[in-house]
C-alpha cells in the first residue's frame, strides 16, 4: 500500500526559515558562524525555540542545553523524534544541521494546517554542540543525553577560547532544568545534507542512510635528530620528516588494499624546526581512518601503525602516539531504512542506500531506538564551507520524505505500517 498522504510540505515556508536562521551569525562572503554556545548560537536558539512555541509545541530544555518541543498525539507514549543541530563550524553553510531541525518544524506546521492528529506524539529537537569546533568532543549534547558522556564531565570542558561549557550555557540562558534522557523517543529520523558528492554525481535525489562509518583518529609524534642539511650524509640521518612522509603513503596504501568503504587521511602535519636547511627532528601528524566495518577499520589501524613503526625503526626515529577519537561504526534500523526508501519511491524520487561519512546526532540514538537518516544532495559535495548549497527542490524532496516517514511512524495504524 502506498504511503502517500495529501499533505505536502510548503517549500517557501521552509526556505524562509532556513534563510532567517542563516542571517544569525551570517558571514560577509556567505555562510554562517554560530559556534556552539556563543551569543550567535543563543540567538539562533531563541529564534528556533520561538518558532516551536508558535507551532504550539511544548518546549523543554535539558541540563546540557538540548531543546525539544513536543506535539501531542491521540495516545500518550514515546514520541517520534525529528531533529539535528543548529550550531555550525566557523565557516559553516546554511543547511548542515539547520535543515533537519527546520524540516522537522515544517512537518509540524503541515500537520497543524491539515488538522491531523497522529496516533503518537512527535518531537522536534536540536542538540547542543554537534560540531565540536569550539568544545570537544563533537555530538556533545546527544552523547550526554544518551549517557555515553557524563554531564559533569561535559560541563567543565574548556573551549578553544578558554570558555567553559557550563558557564556558556548559563550565559546564553540554556542551562535547562529538565533531567537528562527525559526525552525517550520511539524512533529518530534525521534529515541532513549529504556533505559529500555521491548523490549529486549519481543524480539521485534521496539517500537512505544505512549507518555511520566508524572513525579512528590518532596523533603520532616522531622524534629523530635535527642536523645540518649539507653536512649530514644520507646514511647518518634520523629524519622524522621522512618517516612522516612514509606514513602518509602507508595510509593511502592501506585504504587501497582494504578497499570497500575504507578511507584514510593524514590531514595535519607539522615539522620541527621546519627550516629549509635542517633535517627535521620532530614530526607530529594525525591519521584519520574510517570504515563502515569495524573489523576492516581495525585492520587499517594495525596496518598503518605497523608501517609507521617499521619506517621509524629503519630511520632510527622513535614513535609515540595518542588516540584522539574512536567511534565504532553504527548501523541504522533496517525497518526505518526501508521506510525511507519506500516513501521516496512513492513520491517518484530516486533513492539509494548509503553510509554516512560524517558523524551525526542520530548515531547516538541508534543503539536505543529505531533510527535512520535521510540525505539530500550537496552541490559539489561541499560542506563545512560557506559555499555549501542544496537547491530548494532537493530540500523539498527531502522534507517531503521526512513528513511521509514521520506520518508512517507516528500513525502506524493508518495503513502506513513501516
Ligand atoms: Zn550536521
Short mmCIF file of N, CA, C and O in Angstrom, two decimals, residues 40-90:
data_model
loop_
_atom_site.label_atom_id
_atom_site.label_comp_id
_atom_site.label_asym_id
_atom_site.label_seq_id
_atom_site.Cartn_x
_atom_site.Cartn_y
_atom_site.Cartn_z
N UNK A 40 25.77 34.09 19.21
CA UNK A 40 25.08 33.80 17.94
C UNK A 40 24.27 32.51 18.05
O UNK A 40 23.14 32.42 17.57
N UNK A 41 24.88 31.47 18.66
CA UNK A 41 24.15 30.22 18.87
C UNK A 41 22.93 30.50 19.75
O UNK A 41 21.82 30.01 19.48
N UNK A 42 23.12 31.33 20.78
CA UNK A 42 22.00 31.69 21.66
C UNK A 42 20.87 32.36 20.89
O UNK A 42 19.69 32.03 21.08
N UNK A 43 21.24 33.28 20.00
CA UNK A 43 20.20 33.99 19.21
C UNK A 43 19.49 33.02 18.27
O UNK A 43 18.28 33.09 18.08
N UNK A 44 20.26 32.09 17.67
CA UNK A 44 19.65 31.07 16.81
C UNK A 44 18.69 30.20 17.60
O UNK A 44 17.58 29.88 17.15
N UNK A 45 19.11 29.83 18.81
CA UNK A 45 18.25 29.01 19.68
C UNK A 45 16.96 29.75 20.01
O UNK A 45 15.87 29.17 19.98
N UNK A 46 17.08 31.06 20.33
CA UNK A 46 15.88 31.84 20.67
C UNK A 46 14.90 31.85 19.50
O UNK A 46 13.69 31.72 19.68
N UNK A 47 15.46 32.03 18.29
CA UNK A 47 14.61 32.09 17.10
C UNK A 47 13.87 30.76 16.91
O UNK A 47 12.64 30.74 16.73
N UNK A 48 14.61 29.66 16.95
CA UNK A 48 14.01 28.35 16.67
C UNK A 48 13.03 27.97 17.78
O UNK A 48 11.94 27.43 17.53
N UNK A 49 13.41 28.27 19.02
CA UNK A 49 12.53 27.96 20.15
C UNK A 49 11.22 28.77 20.05
O UNK A 49 10.14 28.26 20.35
N UNK A 50 11.37 30.03 19.58
CA UNK A 50 10.17 30.85 19.36
C UNK A 50 9.25 30.22 18.31
O UNK A 50 8.03 30.17 18.49
N UNK A 51 9.86 29.72 17.23
CA UNK A 51 9.04 29.04 16.19
C UNK A 51 8.37 27.80 16.77
O UNK A 51 7.22 27.50 16.45
N UNK A 52 9.09 27.07 17.62
CA UNK A 52 8.48 25.87 18.23
C UNK A 52 7.22 26.25 19.00
O UNK A 52 6.18 25.61 18.89
N UNK A 53 7.33 27.36 19.77
CA UNK A 53 6.17 27.78 20.59
C UNK A 53 5.03 28.27 19.69
O UNK A 53 3.86 27.95 19.95
N UNK A 54 5.39 29.01 18.63
CA UNK A 54 4.35 29.47 17.70
C UNK A 54 3.58 28.30 17.10
O UNK A 54 2.40 28.40 16.81
N UNK A 55 4.27 27.19 16.91
CA UNK A 55 3.63 26.00 16.32
C UNK A 55 2.90 25.17 17.37
O UNK A 55 2.36 24.11 17.06
N UNK A 56 2.90 25.67 18.60
CA UNK A 56 2.13 25.00 19.65
C UNK A 56 2.87 23.87 20.34
O UNK A 56 2.26 23.08 21.07
N UNK A 57 4.19 23.76 20.11
CA UNK A 57 4.94 22.68 20.74
C UNK A 57 5.20 22.99 22.21
O UNK A 57 5.36 24.15 22.59
N UNK A 58 5.25 21.95 23.00
CA UNK A 58 5.57 22.07 24.42
C UNK A 58 7.09 21.96 24.55
O UNK A 58 7.66 20.89 24.35
N UNK A 59 7.76 23.08 24.87
CA UNK A 59 9.22 23.16 24.77
C UNK A 59 9.90 22.84 26.10
O UNK A 59 9.48 23.32 27.15
N UNK A 60 10.95 22.03 26.03
CA UNK A 60 11.77 21.70 27.22
C UNK A 60 13.24 21.91 26.88
O UNK A 60 13.66 21.75 25.73
N UNK A 61 14.02 22.24 27.92
CA UNK A 61 15.47 22.36 27.78
C UNK A 61 16.11 21.50 28.86
O UNK A 61 15.77 21.63 30.03
N UNK A 62 17.03 20.61 28.47
CA UNK A 62 17.65 19.76 29.50
C UNK A 62 18.96 20.36 29.99
O UNK A 62 19.35 21.47 29.59
N UNK A 63 19.64 19.65 30.85
CA UNK A 63 20.77 20.25 31.58
C UNK A 63 22.02 20.46 30.73
O UNK A 63 22.90 21.21 31.12
N UNK A 64 22.06 19.84 29.56
CA UNK A 64 23.18 20.12 28.65
C UNK A 64 22.72 21.06 27.52
O UNK A 64 23.44 21.33 26.57
N UNK A 65 21.49 21.60 27.67
CA UNK A 65 21.03 22.61 26.73
C UNK A 65 20.37 22.07 25.48
O UNK A 65 20.08 22.82 24.55
N UNK A 66 20.12 20.76 25.43
CA UNK A 66 19.34 20.22 24.31
C UNK A 66 17.91 20.76 24.43
O UNK A 66 17.38 20.86 25.54
N UNK A 67 17.31 21.10 23.30
CA UNK A 67 15.97 21.68 23.31
C UNK A 67 15.05 20.81 22.46
O UNK A 67 15.43 20.40 21.36
N UNK A 68 13.87 20.52 22.97
CA UNK A 68 12.90 19.82 22.15
C UNK A 68 11.50 20.34 22.42
O UNK A 68 11.22 20.87 23.50
N UNK A 69 10.67 20.22 21.39
CA UNK A 69 9.27 20.61 21.51
C UNK A 69 8.41 19.43 21.12
O UNK A 69 8.72 18.74 20.15
N UNK A 70 7.33 19.22 21.88
CA UNK A 70 6.50 18.03 21.63
C UNK A 70 5.11 18.42 21.17
O UNK A 70 4.48 19.33 21.72
N UNK A 71 4.65 17.75 20.12
CA UNK A 71 3.27 17.86 19.65
C UNK A 71 2.56 16.60 20.10
O UNK A 71 2.96 15.50 19.73
N UNK A 72 1.51 16.73 20.91
CA UNK A 72 0.90 15.53 21.45
C UNK A 72 0.22 14.68 20.38
O UNK A 72 -0.12 15.18 19.30
N UNK A 73 0.06 13.39 20.67
CA UNK A 73 -0.71 12.51 19.80
C UNK A 73 -2.00 12.12 20.48
O UNK A 73 -2.30 12.61 21.57
N UNK A 74 -2.77 11.24 19.83
CA UNK A 74 -4.02 10.76 20.44
C UNK A 74 -3.70 9.99 21.70
O UNK A 74 -4.39 10.08 22.70
N UNK A 75 -2.64 9.17 21.59
CA UNK A 75 -2.23 8.37 22.75
C UNK A 75 -0.99 9.00 23.36
O UNK A 75 -0.20 9.63 22.66
N UNK A 76 -0.84 8.83 24.67
CA UNK A 76 0.44 9.18 25.28
C UNK A 76 1.44 8.17 24.76
O UNK A 76 1.09 7.22 24.11
N UNK A 77 2.64 8.32 25.12
CA UNK A 77 3.62 7.34 24.67
C UNK A 77 4.82 8.05 24.13
O UNK A 77 4.86 9.28 24.06
N UNK A 78 5.82 7.25 23.78
CA UNK A 78 7.09 7.82 23.33
C UNK A 78 6.90 8.51 21.99
O UNK A 78 6.26 7.98 21.10
N UNK A 79 7.46 9.73 21.85
CA UNK A 79 7.29 10.45 20.59
C UNK A 79 8.22 9.95 19.49
O UNK A 79 9.27 9.38 19.76
N UNK A 80 7.80 10.19 18.26
CA UNK A 80 8.70 10.04 17.12
C UNK A 80 9.54 11.32 17.09
O UNK A 80 8.99 12.42 17.10
N UNK A 81 10.85 11.17 17.09
CA UNK A 81 11.74 12.33 17.21
C UNK A 81 12.32 12.71 15.85
O UNK A 81 12.81 11.86 15.11
N UNK A 82 12.25 14.01 15.54
CA UNK A 82 12.89 14.58 14.35
C UNK A 82 13.86 15.64 14.84
O UNK A 82 13.58 16.30 15.84
N UNK A 83 14.97 15.82 14.18
CA UNK A 83 15.85 16.90 14.62
C UNK A 83 17.28 16.70 14.22
O UNK A 83 17.62 15.76 13.49
N UNK A 84 18.12 17.63 14.71
CA UNK A 84 19.54 17.65 14.34
C UNK A 84 20.18 18.72 15.23
O UNK A 84 19.90 18.76 16.42
N UNK A 85 20.95 19.63 14.65
CA UNK A 85 21.64 20.64 15.46
C UNK A 85 21.59 21.98 14.72
O UNK A 85 21.38 22.02 13.50
N UNK A 86 21.78 23.08 15.46
CA UNK A 86 21.81 24.39 14.79
C UNK A 86 23.14 25.11 15.02
O UNK A 86 23.31 26.23 14.56
N UNK A 87 24.08 24.49 15.75
CA UNK A 87 25.41 25.10 15.82
C UNK A 87 26.14 24.81 14.51
O UNK A 87 25.74 23.90 13.76
N UNK A 88 27.15 25.60 14.21
CA UNK A 88 27.89 25.41 12.96
C UNK A 88 29.39 25.45 13.24
O UNK A 88 29.82 25.85 14.32
N UNK A 89 30.18 25.07 12.23
CA UNK A 89 31.62 25.32 12.29
C UNK A 89 31.83 26.81 12.01
O UNK A 89 30.88 27.54 11.71
N UNK A 90 33.08 27.28 12.09
CA UNK A 90 33.35 28.71 11.93
C UNK A 90 33.05 29.19 10.51
O UNK A 90 32.76 30.37 10.29
#
